[in-house]
Amino acid sequence: MAEQLRDQSATQTGLGSNGLPTYRSFVSGKSDVRRTWVQTPPNTVIPVVFVPGIMGSNLKAKVDIRDRKGDVKIGAGNWVWRVDNEWDMKSWPFTSSATRQLYLNKDVLEVDLRGNISHGMLNDVTPLANVPVALARQRGWGEISAMFYGTVLDWLEHQLNGATISPTGEANDLLKGHLENLKGKLPSGVQGKPRALTDDEVKRVTSFGFPVHAFGYNWLDSNLESGRLLAKRIGDITKEYQSRGLHCEKVILITHSMGGLVARAACKAHGAESLVWGVIHGVMPTDGAAATYKRFVAGFGDEGGGAAGWGAGHVLGNTGEDTTPALAYAPGPMELLPNKLYNQGKPWFWIENCEGYEQLNKLHREGAPGSGIESGKCKERLKLPQKGDPYEEIYRRQDVWWRMINPDWLNPAELPERKGKSYLGLHLDMLKEAEAFHTKLGGKFHSNTYAHYGMDNGRRSWGTVGWTAVPEMAPDAPPGGKWESQSSGRVEECCRPLVFTQCLPRAAISLQDVPGDGTVPGLASGAGVDAAAQVVCRQSGYDHDKSYNDPAARQSVLDAILRILALVPEPK
């Protein structure tokens, strides 16, 4: 009698609308005595919740958006901000600052879950993990940008749920790849000497189910409010799986950029830490980023930064005159300003004087803010904050030419005053809200935190920011008049007198000065999370916006997830 053929597994075809895997098998003749087996999903699930960065969530109008005449510009329910692809931003370059003020108003917007979810030409499942579009939408995938995050969500689902072991103990190709890439190795750019993962620790990925969710939020609103909503979503997710009879205690959070502030607010300000096994932060502006000041006074122009830099410049504006009405009433973006912990509390804003206009031009072209000081051609005049309070020493100042907010740019839509306050008063209220957020969050992190960020000399960022001026310019306003910083921050047009008739000296805003990812500086913003995280990876090779598409960052994520699993009890 011929030797019995080996049992074979059914082919997994994806997930059903209930989130359970589906399989394909075949009927054979009586002579084929092989059995067919299927891999049943684990009864213990650990949902993975991805929290995007600023501008990464889709937004729609929750009420009619009207101009100063009362005419409806966008009706309630229509989408206002969505990045399924670059074409979604095609109209923004032609948008006026007045329209930006109307459309990018936190009070008239809410999350839109109708964003695109990539799927095959002939079926309604995602390209890699075969997740039905309807199920992905239930999990929030449509709430966040498909252009920036669609492939990341699909990749996570595939990597975490596609690794299996057969009844005979054999690993599939995906799990074999995990063992080869993660066992006994450390992720790229790792700091210190953490212990490498073992074979058994890598294989634990097969013991749990990891349904991947996304959380979109109103990125113009305070991260404290977004954190409250994230905490609620985490609770809702765990209860949903429990209602299906599955064992689900906690989730894992993966964040991008400002999403890290939202996750920290959820855990440390809204009590969600007890429902979170661990948090993985990618390219988080831990204590803010000096670029935020630059964007208020000079917009996103000339920054580069890949698709996100291009999109931000077109949406929020390439000049300060464009960005101010879009950002000035938005606590979320203002919470990206450097806080009191930024740069370890040392000054990060400066003004220096140079010997003559041509030397100023030369330094600006070379993009080396500190080189003039080192060569003796410039004399430093001012460093802030001196007393450790950037809100009072920099952000609220109105008596200096380098002020962050120009009141003339605050209300291009000519809307009536709200709540009896000027638009400068409304801005200062929002700034106070941002300061309160910084104070409440402080240096607090989830107790089981992991992080990776860019430290790339080829993708320089603003670690410090300032102005280079000719000798006659003083750091404060001249008697009887005032300086007015112009909207581009460029040498030839950045400052001019409003009262004096003679042409007074000009200044240029500095260029990026430290290694980073093109947006967030490495050491200046990484310092806080360096001390708090279990494992930190400083990496190179990716821009801020697309960091999660980079192989090194992805390896860091998988490594961190497996380390987090060490805290999870054996499945019941």
Coordinates of C-alpha atoms in Angstrom, one line a residue:
M1 CA 0.0 0.0 0.0
A2 CA 1.4 3.4 -1.0
E3 CA 2.6 5.6 1.8
Q4 CA -0.2 8.0 3.0
L5 CA 0.1 11.5 1.6
R6 CA 0.7 14.3 4.0
D7 CA -2.2 16.3 5.4
Q8 CA -2.6 19.7 3.8
S9 CA -3.9 23.0 5.0
A10 CA -6.7 24.9 3.4
T11 CA -5.8 28.2 1.7
Q12 CA -6.7 31.3 3.7
T13 CA -8.5 33.7 1.5
G14 CA -8.8 36.6 3.9
L15 CA -11.1 37.9 6.6
G16 CA -14.9 37.8 6.6
S17 CA -17.1 40.7 7.6
N18 CA -17.0 39.4 11.2
G19 CA -13.3 39.6 11.3
L20 CA -12.8 35.9 11.2
P21 CA -10.5 34.2 8.6
T22 CA -12.1 32.4 5.6
Y23 CA -10.6 29.4 3.9
R24 CA -10.8 27.6 0.6
S25 CA -10.6 23.8 0.3
F26 CA -11.4 21.2 -2.4
V27 CA -13.4 18.0 -2.6
S28 CA -11.4 14.9 -3.7
G29 CA -12.0 11.3 -4.4
K30 CA -12.2 8.5 -1.8
S31 CA -8.6 7.4 -2.6
D32 CA -7.3 10.7 -1.3
V33 CA -7.2 10.2 2.4
R34 CA -5.4 13.4 3.3
R35 CA -7.1 15.6 5.8
T36 CA -7.6 19.3 5.5
W37 CA -6.8 21.5 8.5
V38 CA -7.5 25.2 9.1
Q39 CA -5.8 27.6 11.4
T40 CA -8.3 28.8 13.9
P41 CA -7.8 32.3 15.2
P42 CA -6.5 32.8 18.7
N43 CA -9.1 33.4 21.4
T44 CA -7.0 36.2 22.9
V45 CA -6.8 39.4 20.9
I46 CA -4.7 42.5 21.3
P47 CA -6.1 45.3 19.1
V48 CA -3.4 47.5 17.6
V49 CA -4.6 51.1 17.3
F50 CA -2.7 53.5 14.9
V51 CA -2.9 57.2 15.8
P52 CA -1.8 59.5 12.9
G53 CA 0.0 62.8 12.9
I54 CA -1.2 66.4 12.2
M55 CA -3.2 66.6 8.9
G56 CA -3.4 62.8 8.9
S57 CA -7.1 62.5 9.8
N58 CA -10.0 63.2 7.3
L59 CA -12.3 66.0 8.3
K60 CA -15.8 67.1 7.2
A61 CA -18.1 70.0 8.0
K62 CA -20.4 69.3 10.9
V63 CA -22.4 72.4 10.2
D64 CA -22.7 74.7 7.2
I65 CA -19.5 76.8 6.8
R66 CA -20.5 80.3 6.0
D67 CA -18.6 83.5 5.0
R68 CA -19.1 86.9 6.6
K69 CA -22.2 87.5 4.4
G70 CA -23.8 84.3 5.6
D71 CA -23.4 82.5 2.3
V72 CA -22.8 78.8 2.5
K73 CA -19.3 77.9 1.3
I74 CA -19.4 74.2 2.3
G75 CA -22.5 72.4 3.4
A76 CA -22.8 70.2 6.5
G77 CA -21.6 66.7 5.8
N78 CA -19.3 67.6 2.9
W79 CA -15.6 66.7 3.3
V80 CA -13.1 69.6 3.9
W81 CA -9.8 67.8 4.4
R82 CA -9.0 64.4 2.9
V83 CA -5.8 63.0 1.5
D84 CA -6.5 59.8 -0.3
N85 CA -4.0 60.9 -2.9
E86 CA -2.2 64.1 -4.1
W87 CA -5.1 65.1 -6.3
D88 CA -7.2 65.8 -3.2
M89 CA -5.0 68.8 -2.6
K90 CA -5.1 70.2 -6.1
S91 CA -7.4 73.2 -5.2
W92 CA -5.5 74.3 -2.1
P93 CA -2.7 76.2 -3.9
F94 CA -5.4 78.6 -5.2
T95 CA -7.0 79.1 -1.8
S96 CA -6.9 82.5 -0.2
S97 CA -6.0 83.1 3.4
A98 CA -9.6 84.1 4.0
T99 CA -10.9 80.8 2.8
R100 CA -8.3 78.9 4.9
Q101 CA -9.6 80.8 7.9
L102 CA -13.2 79.7 7.1
Y103 CA -12.4 76.1 6.3
L104 CA -9.8 75.2 8.9
N105 CA -11.8 76.1 11.9
K106 CA -11.8 73.5 14.6
D107 CA -15.3 74.4 15.7
V108 CA -17.0 73.6 12.4
L109 CA -15.2 70.3 11.7
E110 CA -15.4 66.7 12.7
V111 CA -13.8 63.4 11.7
D112 CA -14.9 61.9 8.4
L113 CA -14.7 58.1 8.2
R114 CA -15.4 58.0 4.4
G115 CA -11.8 58.1 3.3
N116 CA -10.5 55.8 0.6
I117 CA -9.4 52.3 1.6
S118 CA -7.2 50.6 -1.0
H119 CA -8.5 47.4 -2.4
G120 CA -8.1 45.1 -5.4
M121 CA -9.5 45.8 -8.9
L122 CA -11.7 42.7 -8.8
N123 CA -12.6 42.4 -5.1
D124 CA -13.3 44.5 -2.1
V125 CA -10.3 43.4 0.1
T126 CA -7.0 45.2 0.9
P127 CA -4.1 44.3 -1.4
L128 CA -1.8 42.6 1.2
A129 CA -3.8 41.4 4.2
N130 CA -7.1 40.7 2.3
V131 CA -9.1 42.6 4.9
P132 CA -12.6 43.4 3.5
V133 CA -13.1 47.1 2.9
A134 CA -16.3 47.0 5.1
L135 CA -14.4 45.5 8.0
A136 CA -11.5 48.0 7.6
R137 CA -14.0 50.8 7.7
Q138 CA -15.5 49.5 10.9
R139 CA -12.0 49.6 12.3
G140 CA -11.6 53.2 11.4
W141 CA -9.2 52.9 8.4
G142 CA -11.3 55.4 6.5
E143 CA -10.8 58.0 9.2
I144 CA -7.1 58.6 8.3
S145 CA -5.2 59.5 5.2
A146 CA -4.9 56.6 2.7
M147 CA -2.0 58.4 1.0
F148 CA 0.1 58.5 4.1
Y149 CA -1.1 55.5 6.1
G150 CA -3.1 53.1 4.0
T151 CA -0.2 50.8 3.1
V152 CA 1.0 50.9 6.8
L153 CA -2.3 49.6 8.1
D154 CA -2.5 46.8 5.6
W155 CA 1.2 45.9 6.2
L156 CA 0.6 45.8 10.0
E157 CA -2.4 43.5 9.6
H158 CA -0.5 41.2 7.4
Q159 CA 2.7 41.0 9.4
L160 CA 0.9 40.4 12.8
N161 CA -1.9 38.1 11.7
G162 CA -0.3 36.2 8.7
A163 CA 2.4 34.5 10.8
T164 CA 1.2 31.0 11.8
I165 CA 2.4 27.6 13.0
S166 CA 0.8 24.4 11.6
P167 CA -0.4 21.5 13.9
T168 CA 2.9 19.8 13.1
G169 CA 4.8 22.8 14.5
E170 CA 6.0 24.2 11.2
A171 CA 6.2 27.9 10.6
N172 CA 4.9 29.5 7.4
D173 CA 7.1 31.7 5.3
L174 CA 6.1 34.9 7.0
L175 CA 6.9 33.6 10.4
K176 CA 10.2 32.2 9.1
G177 CA 11.0 35.8 7.8
H178 CA 10.2 37.2 11.3
L179 CA 12.5 34.7 12.9
E180 CA 15.3 35.5 10.4
N181 CA 14.9 39.3 10.7
L182 CA 14.1 39.7 14.4
K183 CA 15.5 36.8 16.4
G184 CA 18.9 37.6 17.9
K185 CA 19.1 41.0 16.2
L186 CA 18.4 44.6 17.2
P187 CA 16.6 47.2 15.1
S188 CA 18.5 49.8 13.1
G189 CA 19.8 52.8 15.2
V190 CA 19.1 51.2 18.5
Q191 CA 20.5 53.1 21.5
G192 CA 22.2 51.3 24.4
K193 CA 22.4 47.6 24.5
P194 CA 18.9 46.1 24.9
R195 CA 18.7 42.3 24.9
A196 CA 18.0 40.8 21.5
L197 CA 14.8 38.8 21.0
T198 CA 14.7 35.0 21.3
D199 CA 13.1 32.4 19.1
D200 CA 10.3 31.8 21.5
E201 CA 9.6 35.6 21.9
V202 CA 9.3 36.0 18.1
K203 CA 7.0 33.0 17.9
R204 CA 4.6 34.5 20.5
V205 CA 3.2 36.6 17.7
T206 CA 1.2 33.4 16.7
S207 CA -0.4 33.2 20.1
F208 CA -2.6 36.3 19.7
G209 CA -4.9 38.0 17.3
F210 CA -3.9 41.5 16.4
P211 CA -6.9 43.3 14.7
V212 CA -5.5 46.6 13.4
H213 CA -7.6 49.7 14.0
A214 CA -7.1 53.4 13.2
F215 CA -8.2 56.5 15.2
G216 CA -8.9 59.7 13.4
Y217 CA -9.2 63.0 15.3
N218 CA -9.8 66.7 14.7
W219 CA -6.1 67.7 14.5
L220 CA -7.0 71.4 14.8
D221 CA -8.5 70.9 18.2
S222 CA -6.5 70.4 21.4
N223 CA -4.6 67.1 21.7
L224 CA -6.1 67.0 25.2
E225 CA -9.6 66.7 23.7
S226 CA -8.4 64.2 21.1
G227 CA -6.8 62.2 23.9
R228 CA -10.1 62.1 25.7
L229 CA -11.8 60.7 22.6
L230 CA -9.0 58.2 22.0
A231 CA -9.3 56.9 25.6
K232 CA -13.0 56.4 24.9
R233 CA -12.3 54.6 21.7
I234 CA -9.9 52.2 23.4
G235 CA -12.5 51.3 25.9
D236 CA -15.1 50.8 23.2
I237 CA -12.7 48.5 21.2
T238 CA -11.9 46.2 24.1
K239 CA -15.6 45.9 25.1
E240 CA -16.6 45.1 21.5
Y241 CA -14.2 42.1 21.4
Q242 CA -15.3 41.0 24.8
S243 CA -18.9 41.0 23.6
R244 CA -17.9 38.5 20.9
G245 CA -16.7 36.1 23.6
L246 CA -13.0 36.9 23.0
H247 CA -10.4 37.6 25.7
C248 CA -9.4 41.2 25.2
E249 CA -7.9 43.2 28.1
K250 CA -5.8 45.9 26.5
V251 CA -4.5 47.4 23.2
I252 CA -1.2 48.5 21.8
L253 CA -0.9 52.0 20.5
I254 CA 1.3 53.0 17.5
T255 CA 1.6 56.7 16.9
H256 CA 3.0 59.0 14.2
S257 CA 4.2 62.5 15.0
M258 CA 1.6 64.6 16.8
G259 CA -0.4 61.4 17.3
G260 CA 2.1 60.7 20.1
L261 CA 0.9 63.7 22.0
V262 CA -2.7 62.4 21.6
A263 CA -1.8 59.0 22.9
R264 CA 0.2 60.4 25.8
A265 CA -2.9 62.6 26.7
A266 CA -5.2 59.6 26.5
C267 CA -2.9 57.5 28.9
K268 CA -1.7 60.2 31.3
A269 CA -4.6 62.7 31.4
H270 CA -7.6 60.5 30.7
G271 CA -6.9 57.2 32.5
A272 CA -6.4 55.0 29.4
E273 CA -3.0 53.7 30.6
S274 CA -4.6 50.7 32.3
L275 CA -6.1 49.6 29.0
V276 CA -2.8 49.9 27.0
W277 CA -0.1 47.2 27.0
G278 CA 2.4 49.6 25.5
V279 CA 2.9 52.6 23.2
I280 CA 5.2 52.9 20.2
H281 CA 6.0 56.4 19.2
G282 CA 7.4 57.3 15.7
V283 CA 9.0 60.7 14.9
M284 CA 7.1 62.3 17.8
P285 CA 7.8 66.1 18.5
T286 CA 8.1 65.1 22.2
D287 CA 8.5 68.7 23.5
G288 CA 7.5 70.5 20.4
A289 CA 9.4 71.7 17.4
A290 CA 11.1 75.0 16.7
A291 CA 9.7 74.9 13.1
T292 CA 6.3 75.8 14.5
Y293 CA 7.5 79.4 15.3
K294 CA 9.0 79.6 11.8
R295 CA 5.7 78.5 10.2
F296 CA 3.7 81.3 11.9
V297 CA 6.0 84.0 10.7
A298 CA 7.2 82.6 7.4
G299 CA 4.8 79.7 6.4
F300 CA 5.9 76.4 5.0
G301 CA 7.8 77.9 2.1
D302 CA 11.2 76.5 1.1
E303 CA 11.0 73.7 3.6
G304 CA 11.1 70.6 1.4
G305 CA 10.1 67.6 3.5
G306 CA 8.6 65.3 0.9
A307 CA 4.9 64.9 0.3
A308 CA 3.9 66.2 3.7
G309 CA 6.0 69.4 3.2
W310 CA 4.5 69.9 -0.2
G311 CA 1.0 69.3 1.1
A312 CA 1.4 71.5 4.2
G313 CA 2.7 74.4 2.1
H314 CA -0.2 74.1 -0.2
V315 CA -2.9 73.6 2.4
L316 CA -1.7 75.7 5.4
G317 CA 0.2 78.2 3.3
N318 CA 3.7 79.0 2.0
T319 CA 3.8 82.3 3.8
G320 CA 3.0 83.6 7.3
E321 CA 0.1 85.6 6.0
D322 CA -1.4 82.3 4.9
T323 CA -0.6 80.1 7.9
T324 CA -1.5 82.6 10.6
P325 CA -5.3 82.5 10.1
A326 CA -5.2 78.7 9.7
L327 CA -3.1 78.1 12.8
A328 CA -3.8 80.9 15.2
Y329 CA -7.1 79.5 16.6
A330 CA -6.0 75.8 16.5
P331 CA -4.8 74.5 19.8
G332 CA -3.5 71.2 18.3
P333 CA -0.9 72.8 15.9
M334 CA 0.0 75.4 18.6
E335 CA 0.7 72.5 21.0
L336 CA 3.6 71.7 18.6
L337 CA 5.4 74.9 19.7
P338 CA 8.4 74.2 21.9
N339 CA 7.3 73.9 25.5
K340 CA 9.3 74.6 28.7
L341 CA 11.1 71.3 28.4
Y342 CA 12.2 71.8 24.8
N343 CA 16.0 71.7 24.2
Q344 CA 16.3 70.6 27.9
G345 CA 15.1 74.0 29.0
K346 CA 18.0 75.9 27.2
P347 CA 17.4 78.9 24.8
W348 CA 16.5 77.9 21.3
F349 CA 15.4 81.2 19.8
W350 CA 18.1 83.8 18.8
I351 CA 18.9 87.0 16.9
E352 CA 22.4 87.7 15.6
N353 CA 23.9 90.8 13.9
C354 CA 26.1 90.5 10.8
E355 CA 28.5 93.0 9.2
G356 CA 26.7 94.2 6.2
Y357 CA 24.0 93.2 3.9
E358 CA 26.1 91.2 1.5
Q359 CA 27.5 89.1 4.4
L360 CA 23.9 88.5 5.5
N361 CA 23.0 87.3 2.0
K362 CA 26.0 85.0 2.0
L363 CA 25.2 83.4 5.3
H364 CA 21.6 82.9 4.3
R365 CA 22.6 81.2 1.0
E366 CA 25.0 78.9 2.8
G367 CA 22.3 78.0 5.4
A368 CA 24.7 78.0 8.4
P369 CA 23.1 80.1 11.1
G370 CA 26.0 79.5 13.5
S371 CA 28.9 79.9 11.1
G372 CA 29.0 83.7 11.3
I373 CA 29.4 83.6 15.1
E374 CA 32.1 81.0 14.9
S375 CA 34.1 82.9 12.3
G376 CA 33.7 86.2 14.1
K377 CA 31.7 87.9 11.3
C378 CA 28.5 88.1 13.4
K379 CA 27.8 89.1 17.0
E380 CA 25.0 87.4 18.9
R381 CA 22.5 89.8 20.4
L382 CA 19.7 87.8 21.9
K383 CA 18.9 84.3 23.2
L384 CA 15.5 83.2 24.4
P385 CA 13.9 82.0 26.6
Q386 CA 16.1 83.3 29.3
K387 CA 13.7 82.6 32.2
G388 CA 12.4 79.3 30.8
D389 CA 9.0 80.6 29.7
P390 CA 8.7 80.7 25.9
Y391 CA 5.0 81.7 26.1
E392 CA 5.7 85.0 27.8
E393 CA 9.2 85.6 26.4
I394 CA 8.4 84.7 22.7
Y395 CA 4.8 83.7 21.8
R396 CA 2.8 86.5 23.4
R397 CA 5.1 89.3 22.6
Q398 CA 3.6 92.1 20.5
D399 CA 6.2 94.8 21.2
V400 CA 9.0 93.4 19.0
W401 CA 9.5 93.1 15.3
W402 CA 10.1 89.3 15.5
R403 CA 6.8 88.6 17.2
M404 CA 5.1 85.3 16.3
I405 CA 1.7 86.7 15.6
N406 CA 0.9 89.7 13.3
P407 CA -2.6 90.9 14.2
D408 CA -3.1 92.2 10.7
W409 CA -3.1 88.6 9.4
L410 CA -5.6 87.2 11.9
N411 CA -8.9 87.9 10.2
P412 CA -8.6 88.0 6.4
A413 CA -12.2 86.7 6.1
E414 CA -13.4 89.8 7.9
L415 CA -15.6 87.8 10.3
P416 CA -17.3 89.7 13.2
E417 CA -15.8 89.5 16.6
R418 CA -16.7 86.4 18.6
K419 CA -17.7 86.4 22.3
G420 CA -16.9 90.2 22.4
K421 CA -13.2 89.5 21.8
S422 CA -10.8 90.7 19.2
Y423 CA -9.2 88.1 17.0
L424 CA -5.9 88.7 18.8
G425 CA -7.7 88.0 22.0
L426 CA -9.1 84.8 20.6
H427 CA -5.7 83.7 19.6
L428 CA -4.2 84.4 23.0
D429 CA -7.0 82.3 24.5
M430 CA -6.0 79.4 22.3
L431 CA -2.4 79.9 23.2
K432 CA -3.3 79.7 26.8
E433 CA -5.1 76.4 26.1
A434 CA -1.9 75.1 24.4
E435 CA 0.2 76.2 27.4
A436 CA -2.2 74.4 29.8
F437 CA -1.9 71.2 27.7
H438 CA 1.9 71.4 27.9
T439 CA 1.8 71.9 31.6
K440 CA -0.7 69.0 32.1
L441 CA 1.2 66.6 29.9
G442 CA 4.7 67.7 31.1
G443 CA 7.3 64.9 30.7
K444 CA 4.7 62.1 31.2
F445 CA 4.8 58.9 29.2
H446 CA 3.2 55.5 29.3
S447 CA 5.3 53.2 31.6
N448 CA 6.0 50.9 28.6
T449 CA 7.1 53.2 25.9
Y450 CA 9.1 52.5 22.7
A451 CA 10.3 55.1 20.2
H452 CA 12.1 55.7 16.9
Y453 CA 12.9 59.0 15.2
G454 CA 15.0 60.5 12.5
M455 CA 18.6 61.6 13.1
D456 CA 19.6 62.2 9.5
N457 CA 22.1 64.9 8.6
G458 CA 20.7 64.9 5.1
R459 CA 17.3 65.8 6.4
R460 CA 18.0 68.8 8.6
S461 CA 15.4 70.3 10.9
W462 CA 15.1 73.4 13.0
G463 CA 16.6 72.6 16.4
T464 CA 16.9 76.3 17.0
V465 CA 15.4 79.1 15.0
G466 CA 16.1 82.8 14.8
W467 CA 17.0 85.8 12.7
T468 CA 20.2 87.1 11.3
A469 CA 20.3 90.9 11.1
V470 CA 22.7 93.7 10.1
P471 CA 24.4 95.6 13.0
E472 CA 22.0 98.5 13.2
M473 CA 19.0 96.3 14.0
A474 CA 18.2 96.1 17.7
P475 CA 16.3 93.1 19.1
D476 CA 13.5 95.4 20.4
A477 CA 11.3 97.9 18.5
P478 CA 12.9 101.3 17.7
P479 CA 11.5 104.3 19.7
G480 CA 8.4 105.8 18.1
G481 CA 7.9 103.0 15.7
K482 CA 7.8 99.3 15.3
W483 CA 9.3 96.6 13.1
E484 CA 7.0 94.4 11.0
S485 CA 8.1 90.9 10.0
Q486 CA 6.9 90.1 6.6
S487 CA 5.3 86.8 5.5
S488 CA 8.1 84.9 3.7
G489 CA 11.0 85.2 6.2
R490 CA 13.3 85.9 3.3
V491 CA 16.2 88.3 3.4
E492 CA 15.0 90.8 0.8
E493 CA 11.5 91.2 2.3
C494 CA 11.4 90.1 5.9
C495 CA 11.4 93.4 7.8
R496 CA 10.5 97.0 7.1
P497 CA 9.7 100.1 9.2
L498 CA 6.1 101.3 9.5
V499 CA 6.9 104.8 10.8
F500 CA 10.4 105.7 9.7
T501 CA 10.9 107.0 6.1
Q502 CA 14.4 105.8 5.7
C503 CA 15.2 102.2 4.8
L504 CA 16.2 100.4 8.0
P505 CA 18.2 97.2 8.1
R506 CA 16.6 93.9 7.3
A507 CA 16.9 90.3 8.7
A508 CA 16.5 86.7 7.5
I509 CA 15.0 83.8 9.3
S510 CA 17.4 81.0 9.8
L511 CA 17.5 77.7 7.9
Q512 CA 17.4 74.2 9.3
D513 CA 20.4 73.6 11.5
V514 CA 20.4 70.1 13.0
P515 CA 20.0 66.4 11.9
G516 CA 16.4 65.2 12.0
D517 CA 13.7 64.0 9.6
G518 CA 13.2 67.4 7.8
T519 CA 10.6 68.4 10.3
V520 CA 11.3 67.2 13.9
P521 CA 14.9 67.7 15.2
G522 CA 16.6 64.6 16.5
L523 CA 18.1 65.4 19.9
A524 CA 16.2 68.5 20.8
S525 CA 12.8 66.7 20.7
G526 CA 14.1 63.2 21.3
A527 CA 15.6 64.0 24.7
G528 CA 12.4 63.5 26.7
V529 CA 11.4 60.2 25.1
D530 CA 15.0 59.0 25.2
A531 CA 14.8 58.8 29.0
A532 CA 11.3 57.4 29.2
A533 CA 11.4 54.7 26.5
Q534 CA 12.4 51.0 27.0
V535 CA 14.1 51.0 23.6
V536 CA 14.9 54.0 21.4
C537 CA 16.1 53.9 17.8
R538 CA 17.7 56.9 16.1
Q539 CA 17.5 56.3 12.4
S540 CA 18.2 57.9 9.0
G541 CA 16.8 57.5 5.5
Y542 CA 13.2 58.7 5.8
D543 CA 11.3 62.0 5.7
H544 CA 8.9 62.8 8.6
D545 CA 5.7 62.1 6.7
K546 CA 6.5 58.7 5.3
S547 CA 8.6 57.3 8.1
Y548 CA 6.4 54.2 8.5
N549 CA 7.1 53.2 5.0
D550 CA 10.8 52.8 5.8
P551 CA 12.1 49.3 6.4
A552 CA 14.1 50.4 9.4
A553 CA 11.2 52.0 11.1
R554 CA 9.0 49.0 10.4
Q555 CA 11.6 46.7 11.9
S556 CA 11.5 48.9 15.0
V557 CA 7.8 48.6 15.2
L558 CA 7.7 44.8 15.0
D559 CA 10.6 44.5 17.5
A560 CA 8.7 46.8 20.0
I561 CA 5.5 44.8 19.6
L562 CA 7.2 41.6 20.4
R563 CA 8.9 43.1 23.5
I564 CA 5.5 44.4 24.6
L565 CA 4.1 40.9 24.4
A566 CA 6.5 39.9 27.2
L567 CA 4.1 41.6 29.6
V568 CA 1.1 39.7 28.3
P569 CA 0.1 36.6 30.1
E570 CA -0.2 33.3 28.2
P571 CA -3.5 33.1 26.3
K572 CA -6.4 31.5 28.1

